[in-house]
Amino acid sequence: MSSALTAPNADAAEILHHVYHGSGVTRAELTRALEVRAGVVAAALDAFKDAGLIHFDDLRYYPSLNDDTDATARREYARLSGARSCRTCGCTDQWACEGGCDWIDEDLCSTCDPSVVSMLNRASCVGAEDGVSVWTELNDGGDVRLMIQNSTGRQAAILTSAEAVEIATNLLMYARAAERDGELL
Ligand SMILES: [Zn+2]
Ligand SMILES: [Zn+2]
C-alpha cells in the first residue's frame, strides 16, 4: 500500500467503498458525492490503483478485475475506516459479507462462525478403531440420516437439520475441550 494510505483515513475508506459499490465512477463524481477535496480523492485513487485494488479506464474507476481483490478491499476499508470489523474476513456493517451477515461476537461475523458445520458432501463416514463407524447422509428434504454401526448391530435415526446442528455443535465443544486437556476423545 502506498505511503499515502498507511494511516487510517476515513475519506479514503469512503472512496474505496464507493468504487466497489458502484458501476464505474469518475473522479469528479467522487469529489462531489463525498464532499472531499479533489486532491485527497486523487491521492487516494492513485494509491488504490498502485495497490491493484481498483481499475481505471481513462475515465471511470472500477473494482479491480482480479477476483480475489474484493476481500482485500473489504479488509482495507475496515483498516482505513477504523469501523468494527470481523477478525477473520474483515467485513464491517458498511461492507458486509456477500449474502449478509450478523455479529456473533465483538469481532466475529456469522459467516465466519466456526461452530457452523457446512455440509459440502452429502454423505460421510467416520470410523473409529474399535470397529464403530458413524455414517451421515443429507436427505433431499434437509434432514440428516445418522447411522451408527458397532459390534452389536446398527442403529439409525433421522435428524432434522436443527437437531443435526445441535449435535455437531456439542461434538465440536467436546473436541475442543479434549484438545485443551491435551488428550484425545
Ligand atoms: Zn467474517
Ligand atoms: Zn461478515
XYZ file of C-alpha atoms and ligand atoms in Angstrom:
187
model
C 0.000 0.000 0.000
C 1.277 3.448 -0.870
C 2.582 5.573 1.965
C -0.339 7.974 1.405
C -2.622 5.388 2.993
C -0.570 3.824 5.754
C -2.556 5.571 8.485
C -6.329 5.253 8.995
C -8.059 7.604 6.596
C -11.846 7.865 6.687
C -12.095 9.776 3.395
C -10.006 7.204 1.552
C -12.112 4.427 3.102
C -15.303 6.015 1.695
C -13.693 6.440 -1.719
C -12.801 2.741 -1.847
C -16.311 1.822 -0.668
C -17.855 3.991 -3.400
C -15.768 2.489 -6.196
C -16.652 -1.047 -5.063
C -20.354 -0.326 -4.662
C -20.953 1.497 -7.914
C -20.751 0.686 -11.600
C -17.852 2.917 -12.582
C -17.340 6.392 -11.097
C -15.324 9.375 -12.281
C -13.007 11.397 -10.065
C -15.371 14.404 -10.318
C -18.362 12.291 -9.240
C -16.458 11.024 -6.219
C -15.365 14.529 -5.250
C -18.954 15.791 -5.477
C -20.592 12.826 -3.757
C -18.194 12.689 -0.827
C -17.552 16.425 -0.480
C -13.848 15.787 -0.153
C -11.092 17.978 -1.636
C -10.151 16.928 -5.177
C -6.528 16.455 -4.159
C -7.495 13.978 -1.433
C -9.616 11.991 -3.892
C -6.836 11.952 -6.494
C -4.204 10.795 -3.978
C -6.416 8.006 -2.637
C -7.388 6.796 -6.115
C -3.735 6.729 -7.198
C -2.788 4.753 -4.110
C -5.590 2.193 -4.610
C -4.643 1.897 -8.285
C -0.985 1.312 -7.376
C -2.078 -1.347 -4.898
C -4.049 -3.135 -7.630
C -7.343 -2.677 -5.800
C -9.071 -0.548 -8.427
C -9.067 -0.345 -12.196
C -9.092 2.868 -14.287
C -10.239 3.022 -17.941
C -9.112 6.638 -18.556
C -12.460 7.984 -17.357
C -14.040 5.806 -14.674
C -12.805 3.827 -11.723
C -13.984 0.246 -11.178
C -13.217 -2.530 -8.708
C -10.101 -4.388 -9.807
C -10.705 -7.010 -12.478
C -8.946 -9.503 -10.271
C -11.447 -11.784 -8.458
C -9.806 -12.018 -5.067
C -9.375 -8.273 -4.508
C -12.926 -7.982 -3.137
C -11.903 -9.497 0.215
C -8.704 -7.430 0.254
C -10.640 -4.224 -0.457
C -13.163 -5.051 2.288
C -10.322 -5.572 4.754
C -8.626 -2.378 3.590
C -11.881 -0.479 4.147
C -12.032 -1.816 7.723
C -8.441 -0.744 8.387
C -8.802 2.745 6.877
C -12.214 3.490 8.397
C -11.478 2.005 11.828
C -15.001 0.524 11.806
C -15.878 -2.547 13.856
C -14.755 -5.480 11.725
C -14.628 -9.263 11.646
C -11.231 -10.603 12.713
C -11.469 -13.394 10.157
C -12.860 -11.852 6.962
C -12.642 -8.107 7.635
C -16.302 -7.340 6.963
C -17.979 -4.313 8.582
C -21.540 -3.025 8.976
C -20.907 -0.828 5.945
C -19.361 -3.617 3.853
C -20.938 -6.915 4.866
C -20.257 -10.407 3.579
C -21.904 -11.487 0.350
C -25.448 -12.508 1.244
C -25.321 -10.555 4.511
C -24.046 -11.467 7.968
C -24.590 -10.666 11.647
C -22.288 -10.127 14.603
C -21.924 -13.209 16.757
C -19.101 -11.714 18.808
C -17.445 -8.322 19.201
C -15.105 -9.065 16.281
C -16.604 -12.107 14.581
C -19.363 -12.306 11.977
C -21.852 -15.119 11.343
C -20.200 -16.103 8.056
C -17.045 -16.943 9.979
C -18.797 -18.782 12.846
C -16.541 -21.807 13.468
C -19.393 -23.801 15.025
C -21.385 -23.888 11.810
C -20.637 -27.104 10.011
C -21.099 -26.809 6.303
C -22.244 -29.967 4.598
C -20.359 -29.870 1.347
C -20.614 -33.606 0.855
C -23.987 -35.252 1.164
C -22.647 -38.400 2.760
C -19.747 -39.025 5.071
C -18.418 -41.831 7.202
C -16.137 -41.736 10.222
C -14.612 -44.950 11.508
C -13.162 -45.450 14.981
C -10.514 -48.013 15.907
C -12.821 -50.334 17.831
C -14.967 -51.117 14.817
C -17.534 -48.406 15.377
C -18.453 -46.387 12.353
C -20.754 -43.421 12.020
C -22.453 -42.591 8.750
C -24.267 -39.386 7.974
C -26.218 -38.608 4.867
C -28.058 -35.440 3.900
C -31.539 -36.155 2.527
C -33.265 -34.033 -0.106
C -35.654 -32.555 2.458
C -32.723 -31.219 4.506
C -32.963 -33.981 7.126
C -29.859 -35.874 8.143
C -29.776 -39.664 8.327
C -27.426 -40.797 11.063
C -26.318 -44.427 11.302
C -24.070 -45.922 13.940
C -22.619 -49.375 13.373
C -20.861 -51.300 16.129
C -20.187 -54.943 17.051
C -23.724 -55.499 18.336
C -25.518 -54.085 15.341
C -26.632 -50.945 13.737
C -28.769 -48.055 14.891
C -30.212 -45.379 12.680
C -32.039 -42.130 13.247
C -33.367 -39.328 11.116
C -32.484 -35.891 12.450
C -33.896 -32.555 11.429
C -31.236 -30.089 10.316
C -31.672 -28.193 13.624
C -31.053 -31.377 15.636
C -28.049 -32.237 13.489
C -26.547 -28.780 14.029
C -27.090 -29.123 17.783
C -25.319 -32.496 17.866
C -22.465 -31.225 15.694
C -22.087 -28.171 17.955
C -21.896 -30.413 21.040
C -19.331 -32.676 19.378
C -17.205 -29.643 18.492
C -17.382 -28.470 22.100
C -16.238 -31.891 23.348
C -13.475 -31.966 20.758
C -12.249 -28.502 21.784
C -12.374 -29.384 25.484
C -10.390 -32.548 24.798
C -7.866 -30.588 22.760
C -7.438 -28.142 25.640
C -6.884 -31.034 28.071
C -4.245 -32.410 25.735
C -5.974 -35.742 25.324
C -7.949 -37.389 22.580
C -11.540 -38.493 22.960
Zn -16.392 -12.642 8.996
Zn -19.325 -10.957 7.596
